[in-house]
């Protein structure tokens, strides 16, 4: 720590002009950085009061010199040390200051005074050429870590958060020179991506006002960039995926996601690739919520947009399914429907679980009534409405999918024809039939009114036909059987449909359609004779 006390940053301001001095300064700073990492508690003892203020002022001057030396518009750079030497100096300086300010508010306050110089330095080393130059990768990530440590609030006090507030407002202001975030997100270096995502998390964590700044035009560029890379990070199992997800989870936790979803739209398309990726995050978040977690009241319930989105996606998909046309937009429509169906199903199950708990003898009636007025309950109620709900569109979509994706029975294979050949990119979406039947099973559970709607739209026979084995749709049969159970329970009109149907076979335990046994045929004949008499 004596080395830190002896270091004079002011003497380093001209080091950028000499290779020897650059490397000497880099070596000194690297040594101090390593010591600081192991002795964080000693920092304030060495630099206190006026000495700290002067020390950080000197660091600011060095960053200003480095930023100027890397200015891509400079015409004459002959007076500076080599680019590699200056990179080494910047690396040592960034590591030292990063470790010096981490979690220490007094030092953050001093370092924030030269944040514009650090920002200008980052801007100059993230040009179109330098962002792809591997020589700069390490300084990209370390400088971003420094910026993150300078701005990260150490607590929720006004003094600790004002730097994050001020910096984020500057970054989203729309000025090209101030938006270093988008330039860093352009990097293909995983460590730089990781540091940038940490920076964004530190800037926005637990703050509604700062999260709202992400919904500005500049902030939306960042979020769209993140959504565009989520699949890549997931495929590589990179922890950038978790860091990016945490940003969107924060947006969801503050109920800002309906606005985000709307801002990601590109009319007249019903869904965009960015919206699809976001729905995956929302679906995962909904699945992880405990049933007992309170839902916002109806007027503030954020997930109500799923209802019209479901109907819109079906409306866009049906023409292509009916015509069996090669529509390049169809896969993204179907993918969106899978996600929305799963989300609505998850919400429906949460509502039903609360209903079951409310029916328990020891349930608090006042608490039950309050819960039944929650946003999730009202959303599910809205989806069951005869005219504006989702039951009829769901049945229409299920029927279209049943025609579009032929059933696959390994015990009764049929040769493929021109009309049954499915495009490879569409085959994964045959499982949408299962998801829709699952959702219908949730909606029809203990609700004969929904069962009546299904009958009105001739959906009982359709669901019954899905109880046969379909190798291309694992668990479709099981969900269809559960749905049939719900449709029949306490619904004589639906039961009558089954009674009026002529048996064409008997389903085995494996779902295979077997011939009708003779005794069943006999009963059918006797019944007919009796009716004629």
Short mmCIF file of N, CA and C in Angstrom, two decimals, residues 7 38 56 71 126 136 138 144 192 204 232 236 251 287 301 309 328 338 351 368 431 434 443 492 495:
data_model
loop_
_atom_site.label_atom_id
_atom_site.label_comp_id
_atom_site.label_asym_id
_atom_site.label_seq_id
_atom_site.Cartn_x
_atom_site.Cartn_y
_atom_site.Cartn_z
N UNK A 7 2.44 6.93 -5.28
CA UNK A 7 2.10 7.18 -6.68
C UNK A 7 1.58 8.60 -6.87
N UNK A 38 -6.48 -7.60 -2.79
CA UNK A 38 -6.32 -8.45 -1.61
C UNK A 38 -6.44 -7.68 -0.30
N UNK A 56 -7.46 11.66 -7.19
CA UNK A 56 -8.44 11.38 -8.24
C UNK A 56 -8.45 12.48 -9.31
N UNK A 71 -8.01 9.56 -29.89
CA UNK A 71 -9.03 10.23 -30.70
C UNK A 71 -8.86 9.82 -32.17
N UNK A 126 -13.76 2.38 -29.01
CA UNK A 126 -14.81 1.48 -29.51
C UNK A 126 -15.28 1.91 -30.89
N UNK A 136 -7.65 -4.61 -28.35
CA UNK A 136 -8.41 -3.71 -27.49
C UNK A 136 -9.41 -4.45 -26.59
N UNK A 138 -9.31 -6.51 -24.06
CA UNK A 138 -9.14 -6.48 -22.60
C UNK A 138 -9.41 -5.10 -22.03
N UNK A 144 -14.84 -0.84 -18.88
CA UNK A 144 -16.27 -0.93 -18.57
C UNK A 144 -16.49 -1.33 -17.12
N UNK A 192 -16.25 -8.39 -22.61
CA UNK A 192 -16.79 -7.04 -22.74
C UNK A 192 -18.31 -7.06 -22.60
N UNK A 204 -29.47 0.05 -13.17
CA UNK A 204 -30.94 -0.01 -13.15
C UNK A 204 -31.53 -0.82 -12.00
N UNK A 232 -28.11 -16.58 -28.88
CA UNK A 232 -26.68 -16.87 -29.04
C UNK A 232 -26.04 -17.19 -27.70
N UNK A 236 -24.55 -20.90 -26.26
CA UNK A 236 -23.16 -21.03 -25.79
C UNK A 236 -23.08 -21.24 -24.28
N UNK A 251 -37.48 -5.36 -15.29
CA UNK A 251 -38.53 -4.62 -16.02
C UNK A 251 -39.90 -5.25 -15.74
N UNK A 287 -43.68 -18.73 -14.73
CA UNK A 287 -43.61 -20.10 -14.23
C UNK A 287 -42.91 -20.19 -12.89
N UNK A 301 -53.09 -4.60 -13.92
CA UNK A 301 -52.51 -5.91 -14.20
C UNK A 301 -51.75 -5.87 -15.53
N UNK A 309 -53.26 -10.44 -27.76
CA UNK A 309 -52.14 -10.96 -28.55
C UNK A 309 -52.44 -12.38 -29.02
N UNK A 328 -43.48 -17.41 -45.07
CA UNK A 328 -42.30 -17.34 -44.19
C UNK A 328 -42.59 -16.74 -42.83
N UNK A 338 -47.25 -20.47 -29.19
CA UNK A 338 -46.78 -21.44 -28.19
C UNK A 338 -46.50 -20.73 -26.87
N UNK A 351 -54.48 -19.37 -10.94
CA UNK A 351 -55.81 -18.95 -10.50
C UNK A 351 -56.58 -20.13 -9.93
N UNK A 368 -60.10 -14.55 0.62
CA UNK A 368 -60.51 -15.22 -0.62
C UNK A 368 -61.15 -14.23 -1.58
N UNK A 431 -46.43 -29.33 -31.95
CA UNK A 431 -46.73 -29.42 -30.51
C UNK A 431 -47.67 -28.32 -30.04
N UNK A 434 -50.89 -29.60 -28.71
CA UNK A 434 -50.86 -30.02 -27.31
C UNK A 434 -51.01 -28.82 -26.38
N UNK A 443 -59.06 -23.99 -18.98
CA UNK A 443 -60.22 -23.11 -19.03
C UNK A 443 -61.53 -23.85 -18.75
N UNK A 492 -74.71 -32.29 -19.24
CA UNK A 492 -75.51 -33.30 -19.97
C UNK A 492 -75.52 -33.08 -21.48
N UNK A 495 -72.45 -34.53 -22.82
CA UNK A 495 -72.52 -35.99 -22.69
C UNK A 495 -73.41 -36.58 -23.79
#
